[in-house]
mmCIF file of C-alpha atoms in Angstrom:
data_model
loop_
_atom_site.group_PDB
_atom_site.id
_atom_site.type_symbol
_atom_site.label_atom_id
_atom_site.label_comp_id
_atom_site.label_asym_id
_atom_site.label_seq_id
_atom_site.Cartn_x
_atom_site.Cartn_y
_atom_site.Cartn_z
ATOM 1 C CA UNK A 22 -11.539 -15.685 16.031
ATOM 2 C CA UNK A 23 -14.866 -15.713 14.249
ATOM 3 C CA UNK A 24 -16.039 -12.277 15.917
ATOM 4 C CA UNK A 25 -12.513 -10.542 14.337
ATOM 5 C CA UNK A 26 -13.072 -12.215 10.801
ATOM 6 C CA UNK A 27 -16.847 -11.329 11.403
ATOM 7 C CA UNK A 28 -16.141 -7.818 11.886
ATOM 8 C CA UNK A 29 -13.732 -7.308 9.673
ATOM 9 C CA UNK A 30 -16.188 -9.007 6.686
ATOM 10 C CA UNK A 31 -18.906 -6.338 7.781
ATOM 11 C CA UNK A 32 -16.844 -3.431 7.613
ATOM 12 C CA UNK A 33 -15.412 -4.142 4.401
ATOM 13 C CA UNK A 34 -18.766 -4.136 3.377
ATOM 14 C CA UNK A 35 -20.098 -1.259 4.283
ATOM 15 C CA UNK A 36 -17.223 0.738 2.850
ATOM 16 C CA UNK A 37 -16.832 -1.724 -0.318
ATOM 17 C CA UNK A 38 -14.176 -0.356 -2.536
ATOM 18 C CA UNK A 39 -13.757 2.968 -0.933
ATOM 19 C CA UNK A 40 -9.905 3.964 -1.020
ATOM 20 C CA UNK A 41 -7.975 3.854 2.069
ATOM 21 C CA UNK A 42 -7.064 7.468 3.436
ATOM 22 C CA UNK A 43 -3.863 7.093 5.969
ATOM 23 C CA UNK A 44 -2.829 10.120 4.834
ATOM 24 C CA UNK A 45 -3.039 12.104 8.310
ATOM 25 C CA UNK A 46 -2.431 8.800 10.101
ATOM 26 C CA UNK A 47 1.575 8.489 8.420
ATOM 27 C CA UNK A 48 1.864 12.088 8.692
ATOM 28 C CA UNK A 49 2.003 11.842 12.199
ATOM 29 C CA UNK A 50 4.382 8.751 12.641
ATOM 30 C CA UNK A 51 6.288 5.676 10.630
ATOM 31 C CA UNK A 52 6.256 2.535 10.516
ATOM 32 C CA UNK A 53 9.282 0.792 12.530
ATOM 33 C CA UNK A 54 10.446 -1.836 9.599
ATOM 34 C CA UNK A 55 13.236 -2.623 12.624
ATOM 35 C CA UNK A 56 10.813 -3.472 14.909
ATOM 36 C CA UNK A 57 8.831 -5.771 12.764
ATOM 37 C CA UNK A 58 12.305 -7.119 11.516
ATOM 38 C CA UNK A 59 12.462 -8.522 15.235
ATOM 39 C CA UNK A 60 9.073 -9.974 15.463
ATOM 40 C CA UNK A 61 9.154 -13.174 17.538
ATOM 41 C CA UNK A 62 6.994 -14.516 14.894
ATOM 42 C CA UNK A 63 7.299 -13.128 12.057
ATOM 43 C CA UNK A 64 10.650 -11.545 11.749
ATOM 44 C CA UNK A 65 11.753 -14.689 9.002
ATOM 45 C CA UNK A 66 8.809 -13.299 7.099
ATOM 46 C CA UNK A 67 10.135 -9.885 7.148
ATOM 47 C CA UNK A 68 13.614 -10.538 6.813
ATOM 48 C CA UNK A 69 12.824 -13.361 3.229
ATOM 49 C CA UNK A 70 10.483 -10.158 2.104
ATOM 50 C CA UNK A 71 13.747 -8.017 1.921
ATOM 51 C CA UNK A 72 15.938 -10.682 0.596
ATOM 52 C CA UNK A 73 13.371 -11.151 -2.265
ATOM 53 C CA UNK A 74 13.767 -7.405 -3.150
ATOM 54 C CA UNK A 75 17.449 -7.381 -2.489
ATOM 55 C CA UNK A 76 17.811 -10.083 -5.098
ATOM 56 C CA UNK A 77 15.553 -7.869 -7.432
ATOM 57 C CA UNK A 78 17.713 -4.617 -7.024
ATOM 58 C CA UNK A 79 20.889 -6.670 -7.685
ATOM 59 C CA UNK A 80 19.304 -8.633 -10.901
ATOM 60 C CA UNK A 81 17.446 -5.566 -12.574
ATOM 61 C CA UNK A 82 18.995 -2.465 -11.000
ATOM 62 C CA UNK A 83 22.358 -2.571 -12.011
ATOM 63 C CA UNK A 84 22.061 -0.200 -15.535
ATOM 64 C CA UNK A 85 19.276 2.474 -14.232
ATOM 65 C CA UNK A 86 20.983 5.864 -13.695
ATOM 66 C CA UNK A 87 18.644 7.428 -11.462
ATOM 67 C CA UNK A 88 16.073 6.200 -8.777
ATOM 68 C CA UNK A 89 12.548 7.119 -7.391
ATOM 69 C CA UNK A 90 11.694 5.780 -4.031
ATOM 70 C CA UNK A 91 7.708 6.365 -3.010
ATOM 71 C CA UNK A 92 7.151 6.041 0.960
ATOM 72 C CA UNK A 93 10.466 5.345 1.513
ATOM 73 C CA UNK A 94 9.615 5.257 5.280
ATOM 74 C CA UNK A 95 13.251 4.790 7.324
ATOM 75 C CA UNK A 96 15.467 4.372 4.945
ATOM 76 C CA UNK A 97 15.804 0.778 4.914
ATOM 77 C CA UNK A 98 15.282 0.137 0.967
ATOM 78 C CA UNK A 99 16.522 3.259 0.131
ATOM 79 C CA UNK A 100 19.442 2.166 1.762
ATOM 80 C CA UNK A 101 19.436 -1.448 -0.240
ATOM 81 C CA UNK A 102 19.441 0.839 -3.337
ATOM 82 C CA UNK A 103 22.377 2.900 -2.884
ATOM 83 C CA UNK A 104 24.087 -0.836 -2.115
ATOM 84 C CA UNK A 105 22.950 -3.183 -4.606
ATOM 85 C CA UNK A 106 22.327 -0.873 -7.541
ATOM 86 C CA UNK A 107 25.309 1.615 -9.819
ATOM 87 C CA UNK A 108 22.217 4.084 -9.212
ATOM 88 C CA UNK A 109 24.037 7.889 -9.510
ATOM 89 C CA UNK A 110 21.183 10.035 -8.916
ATOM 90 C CA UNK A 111 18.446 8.803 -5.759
ATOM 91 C CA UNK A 112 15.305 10.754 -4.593
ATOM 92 C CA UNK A 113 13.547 9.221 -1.944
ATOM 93 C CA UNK A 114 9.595 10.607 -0.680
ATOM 94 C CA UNK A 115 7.683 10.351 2.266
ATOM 95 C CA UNK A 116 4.953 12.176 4.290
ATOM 96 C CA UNK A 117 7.112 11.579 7.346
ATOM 97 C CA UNK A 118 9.108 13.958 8.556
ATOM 98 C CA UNK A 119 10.346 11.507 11.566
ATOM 99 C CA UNK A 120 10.335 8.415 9.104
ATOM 100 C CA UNK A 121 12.696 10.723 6.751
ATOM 101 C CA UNK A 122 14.976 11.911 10.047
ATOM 102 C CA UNK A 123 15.849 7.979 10.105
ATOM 103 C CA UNK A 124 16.703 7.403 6.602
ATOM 104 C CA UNK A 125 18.872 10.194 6.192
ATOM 105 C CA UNK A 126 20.790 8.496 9.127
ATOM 106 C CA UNK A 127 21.008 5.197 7.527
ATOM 107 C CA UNK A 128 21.497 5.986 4.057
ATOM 108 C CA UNK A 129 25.124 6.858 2.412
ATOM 109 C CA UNK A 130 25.064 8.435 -1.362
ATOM 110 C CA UNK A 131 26.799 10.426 -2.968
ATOM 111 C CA UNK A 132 23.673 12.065 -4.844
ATOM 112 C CA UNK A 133 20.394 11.709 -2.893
ATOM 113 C CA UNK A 134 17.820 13.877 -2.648
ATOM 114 C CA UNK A 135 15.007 13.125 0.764
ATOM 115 C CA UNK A 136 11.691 15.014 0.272
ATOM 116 C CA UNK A 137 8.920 15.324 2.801
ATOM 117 C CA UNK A 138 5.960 14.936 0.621
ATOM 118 C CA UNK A 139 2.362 13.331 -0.262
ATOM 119 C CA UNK A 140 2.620 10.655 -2.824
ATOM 120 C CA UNK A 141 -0.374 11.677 -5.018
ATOM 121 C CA UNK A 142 1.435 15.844 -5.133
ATOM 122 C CA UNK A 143 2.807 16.930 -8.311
ATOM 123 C CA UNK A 144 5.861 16.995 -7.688
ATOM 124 C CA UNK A 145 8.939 18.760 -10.369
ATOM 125 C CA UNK A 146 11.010 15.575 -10.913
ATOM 126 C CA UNK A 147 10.883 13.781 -14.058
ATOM 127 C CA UNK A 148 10.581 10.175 -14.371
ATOM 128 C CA UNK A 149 13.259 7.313 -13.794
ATOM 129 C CA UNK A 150 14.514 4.130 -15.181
ATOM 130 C CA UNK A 151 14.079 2.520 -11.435
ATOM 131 C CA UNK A 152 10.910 3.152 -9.019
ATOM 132 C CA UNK A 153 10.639 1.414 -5.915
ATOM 133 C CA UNK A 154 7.713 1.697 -3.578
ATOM 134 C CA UNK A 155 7.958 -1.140 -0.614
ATOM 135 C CA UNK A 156 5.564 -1.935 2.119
ATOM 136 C CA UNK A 157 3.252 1.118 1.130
ATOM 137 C CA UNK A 158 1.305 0.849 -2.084
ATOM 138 C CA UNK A 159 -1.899 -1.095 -0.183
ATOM 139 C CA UNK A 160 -1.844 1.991 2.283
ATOM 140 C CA UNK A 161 -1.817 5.112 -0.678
ATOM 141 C CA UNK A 162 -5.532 4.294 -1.772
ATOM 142 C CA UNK A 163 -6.939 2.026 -4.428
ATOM 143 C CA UNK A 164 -4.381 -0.278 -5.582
ATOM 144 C CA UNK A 165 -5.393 -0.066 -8.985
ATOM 145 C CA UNK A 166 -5.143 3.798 -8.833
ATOM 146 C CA UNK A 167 -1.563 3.500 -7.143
ATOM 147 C CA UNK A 168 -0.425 1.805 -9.670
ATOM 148 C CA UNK A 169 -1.443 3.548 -12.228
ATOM 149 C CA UNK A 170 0.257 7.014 -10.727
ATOM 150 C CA UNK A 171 3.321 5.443 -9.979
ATOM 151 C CA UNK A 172 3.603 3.807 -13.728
ATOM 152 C CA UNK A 173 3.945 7.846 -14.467
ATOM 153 C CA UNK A 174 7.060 8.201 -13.162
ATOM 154 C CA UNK A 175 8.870 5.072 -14.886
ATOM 155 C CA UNK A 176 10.847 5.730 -17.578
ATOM 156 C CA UNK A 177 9.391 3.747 -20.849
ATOM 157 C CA UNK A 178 11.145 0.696 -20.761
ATOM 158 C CA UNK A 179 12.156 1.352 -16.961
ATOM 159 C CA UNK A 180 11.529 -1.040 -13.647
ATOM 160 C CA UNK A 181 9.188 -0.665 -11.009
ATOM 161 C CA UNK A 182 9.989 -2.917 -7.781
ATOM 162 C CA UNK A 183 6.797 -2.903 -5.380
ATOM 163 C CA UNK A 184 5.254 -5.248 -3.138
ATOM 164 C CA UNK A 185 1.857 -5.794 -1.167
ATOM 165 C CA UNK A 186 0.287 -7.037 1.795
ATOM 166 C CA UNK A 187 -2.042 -9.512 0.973
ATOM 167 C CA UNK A 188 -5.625 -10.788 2.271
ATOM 168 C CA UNK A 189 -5.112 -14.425 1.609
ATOM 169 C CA UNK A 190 -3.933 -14.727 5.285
ATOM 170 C CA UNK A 191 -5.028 -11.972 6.966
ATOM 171 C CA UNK A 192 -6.109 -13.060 10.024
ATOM 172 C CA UNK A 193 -3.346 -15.303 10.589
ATOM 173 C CA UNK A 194 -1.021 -12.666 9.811
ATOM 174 C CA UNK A 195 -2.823 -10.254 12.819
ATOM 175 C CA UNK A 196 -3.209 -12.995 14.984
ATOM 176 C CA UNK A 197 0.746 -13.887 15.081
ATOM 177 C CA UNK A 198 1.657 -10.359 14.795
ATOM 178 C CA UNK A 199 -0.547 -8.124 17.744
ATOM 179 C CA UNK A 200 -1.974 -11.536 19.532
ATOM 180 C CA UNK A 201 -6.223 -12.510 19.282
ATOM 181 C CA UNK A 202 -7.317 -10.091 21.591
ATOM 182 C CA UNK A 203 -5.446 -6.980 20.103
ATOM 183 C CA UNK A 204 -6.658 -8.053 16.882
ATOM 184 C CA UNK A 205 -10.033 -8.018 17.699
ATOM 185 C CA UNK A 206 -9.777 -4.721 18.839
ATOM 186 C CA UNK A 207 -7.864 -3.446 15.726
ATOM 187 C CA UNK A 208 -10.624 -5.182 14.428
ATOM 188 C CA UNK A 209 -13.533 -3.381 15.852
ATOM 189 C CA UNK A 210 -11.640 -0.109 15.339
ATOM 190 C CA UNK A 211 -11.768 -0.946 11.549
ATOM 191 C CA UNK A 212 -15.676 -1.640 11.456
ATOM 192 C CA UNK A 213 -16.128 1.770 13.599
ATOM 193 C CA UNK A 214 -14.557 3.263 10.795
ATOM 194 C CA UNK A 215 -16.356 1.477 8.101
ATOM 195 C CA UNK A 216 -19.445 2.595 9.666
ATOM 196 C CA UNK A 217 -18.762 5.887 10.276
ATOM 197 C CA UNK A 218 -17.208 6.758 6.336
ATOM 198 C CA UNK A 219 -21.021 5.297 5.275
ATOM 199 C CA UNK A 220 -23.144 7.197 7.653
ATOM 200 C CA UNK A 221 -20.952 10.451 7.026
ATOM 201 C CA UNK A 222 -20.870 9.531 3.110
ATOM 202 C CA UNK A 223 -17.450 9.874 3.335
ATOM 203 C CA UNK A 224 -16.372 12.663 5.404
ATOM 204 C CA UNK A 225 -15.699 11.182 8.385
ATOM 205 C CA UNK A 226 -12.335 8.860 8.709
ATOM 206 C CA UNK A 227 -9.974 7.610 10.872
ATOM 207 C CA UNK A 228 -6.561 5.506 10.244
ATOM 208 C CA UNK A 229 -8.448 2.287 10.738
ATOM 209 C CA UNK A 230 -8.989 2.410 7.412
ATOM 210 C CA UNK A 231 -5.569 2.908 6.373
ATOM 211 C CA UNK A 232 -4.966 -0.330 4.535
ATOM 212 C CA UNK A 233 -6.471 -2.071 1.200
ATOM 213 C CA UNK A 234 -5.470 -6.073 1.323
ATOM 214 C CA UNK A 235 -6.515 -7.914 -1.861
ATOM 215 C CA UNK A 236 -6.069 -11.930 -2.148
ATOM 216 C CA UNK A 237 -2.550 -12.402 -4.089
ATOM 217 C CA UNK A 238 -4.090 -12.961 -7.317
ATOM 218 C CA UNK A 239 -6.009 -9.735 -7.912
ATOM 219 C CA UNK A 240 -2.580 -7.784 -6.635
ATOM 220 C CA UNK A 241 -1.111 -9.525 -9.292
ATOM 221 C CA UNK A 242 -3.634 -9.003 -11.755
ATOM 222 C CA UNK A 243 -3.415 -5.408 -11.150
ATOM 223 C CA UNK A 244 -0.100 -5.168 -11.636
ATOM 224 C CA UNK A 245 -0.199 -7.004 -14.848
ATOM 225 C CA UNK A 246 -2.864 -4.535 -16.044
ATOM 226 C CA UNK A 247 -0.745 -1.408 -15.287
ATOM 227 C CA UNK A 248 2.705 -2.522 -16.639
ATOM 228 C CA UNK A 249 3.626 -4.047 -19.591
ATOM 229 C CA UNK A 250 5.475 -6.723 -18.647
ATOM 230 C CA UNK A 251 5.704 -8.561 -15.435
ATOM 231 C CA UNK A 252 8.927 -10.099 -15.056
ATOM 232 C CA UNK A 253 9.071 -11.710 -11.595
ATOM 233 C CA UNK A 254 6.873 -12.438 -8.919
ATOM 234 C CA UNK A 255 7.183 -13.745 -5.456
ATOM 235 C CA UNK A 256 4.199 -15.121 -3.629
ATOM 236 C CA UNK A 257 4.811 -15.262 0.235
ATOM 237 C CA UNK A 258 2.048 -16.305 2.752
ATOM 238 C CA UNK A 259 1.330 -12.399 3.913
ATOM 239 C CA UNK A 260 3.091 -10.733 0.815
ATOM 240 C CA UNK A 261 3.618 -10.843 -3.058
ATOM 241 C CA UNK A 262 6.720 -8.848 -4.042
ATOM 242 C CA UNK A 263 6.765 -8.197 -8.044
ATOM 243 C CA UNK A 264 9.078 -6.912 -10.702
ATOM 244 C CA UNK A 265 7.402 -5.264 -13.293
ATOM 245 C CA UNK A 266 8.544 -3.033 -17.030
ATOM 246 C CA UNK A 267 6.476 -0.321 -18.059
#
């Protein structure tokens, strides 16, 4: 337990605030919401996190028009969307071609659009009155700077629905999820990486560092910084989900 939290201390220190770069790592694959859905753990976790932003789609959703989903991975809140909100026109991005495969499987519309795509592109759509991006914002680089790009593509006076992973509980969250000795390798994966962006000055990188957790309070600080109005927040043990108008 001390070695992981040890290691983990060490390589965020060597790599300080440099922005997480999973960029080739999500390319590649997705991440199985399902799966962690099932956890023997942590599955309640999961399952309160989507009830959370269920409840927010249903309470703030209703009147928007037309939807932007960032990292829409399989589908799963895309699909919430298209069931909880009168939204007529959806787009949905991801960098996934496999995680995209899934969601146009799950998702029924009458007037979606799925694009394979890297969230910090231009891209030639114009702004909405509702963004979503779920369970990704904490892996597209500097928080701060994420949420500052995606506030350009909300609609003045529109809704953003996001959430993030937090670092309160890290460790505990690791531990339950992948079991002590998997986490310790994860772990010392992470402070290879560290090591190996500062001796490289930044060229080298691997999807070890794929991930920026702050403590709940600075998440929500940032958030409160970007938009100009929060108007819920929901502050789990491993998550803090967050309604916000720009």
């Amino acid at each position: 337990m001390v070695l992981s939290e040890a290691m983990a201390r060490a390589g965020q220190a060597l790599i300080s605030n440099t922005a997480p770069n999973g960029k080739a790592y999500w390319a590649g694959r997705f991440w199985d919401r399902d799966s962690a859905e099932r956890h023997p753990v942590l599955a309640g976790e999961f399952l309160k996190q989507k009830q959370t932003i269920a409840g927010y789609l249903d309470k703030y959703g209703r009147d928007a028009e037309r939807s932007i989903e960032f990292a829409c991975g399989t589908g799963e809140f895309t699909r919430l969307t298209a069931e909880h909100t009168g939204v007529r026109q959806m787009r949905a991005l991801d960098i996934s071609a496999q995680g995209l495969q899934i969601a146009r499987s799950r998702v029924r519309h009458d007037n979606i659009t799925f694009q394979q795509g890297d969230f910090w592109a231009d891209h030639d759509f114009e702004p909405a009155e509702l963004v979503l991006c779920i369970d990704a914002i904490h892996h597209l680089g500097n928080i701060g700077d994420v949420l500052r790009h995606i506030r350009r593509w909300v609609e003045p006076g529109g809704i953003f629905i996001g959430n993030l992973f937090t670092g309160d509980n890290f460790h505990e969250f690791e531990r339950k999820r992948y079991g002590s000795l998997e986490h310790l390798w994860r772990t010392t994966l992470f402070f290879g990486t560290a090591l190996a962006i500062k001796v490289s000055g930044g060229r080298l990188y691997t999807g070890s560092h794929r991930t920026q957790l702050l403590p709940t309070a600075a998440g929500e600080q940032l958030v409160r910084d970007v938009f100009d109005e929060v108007l819920e927040v929901s502050r789990d043990p491993y998550f803090t989900a967050f309604v916000a108008r720009a």
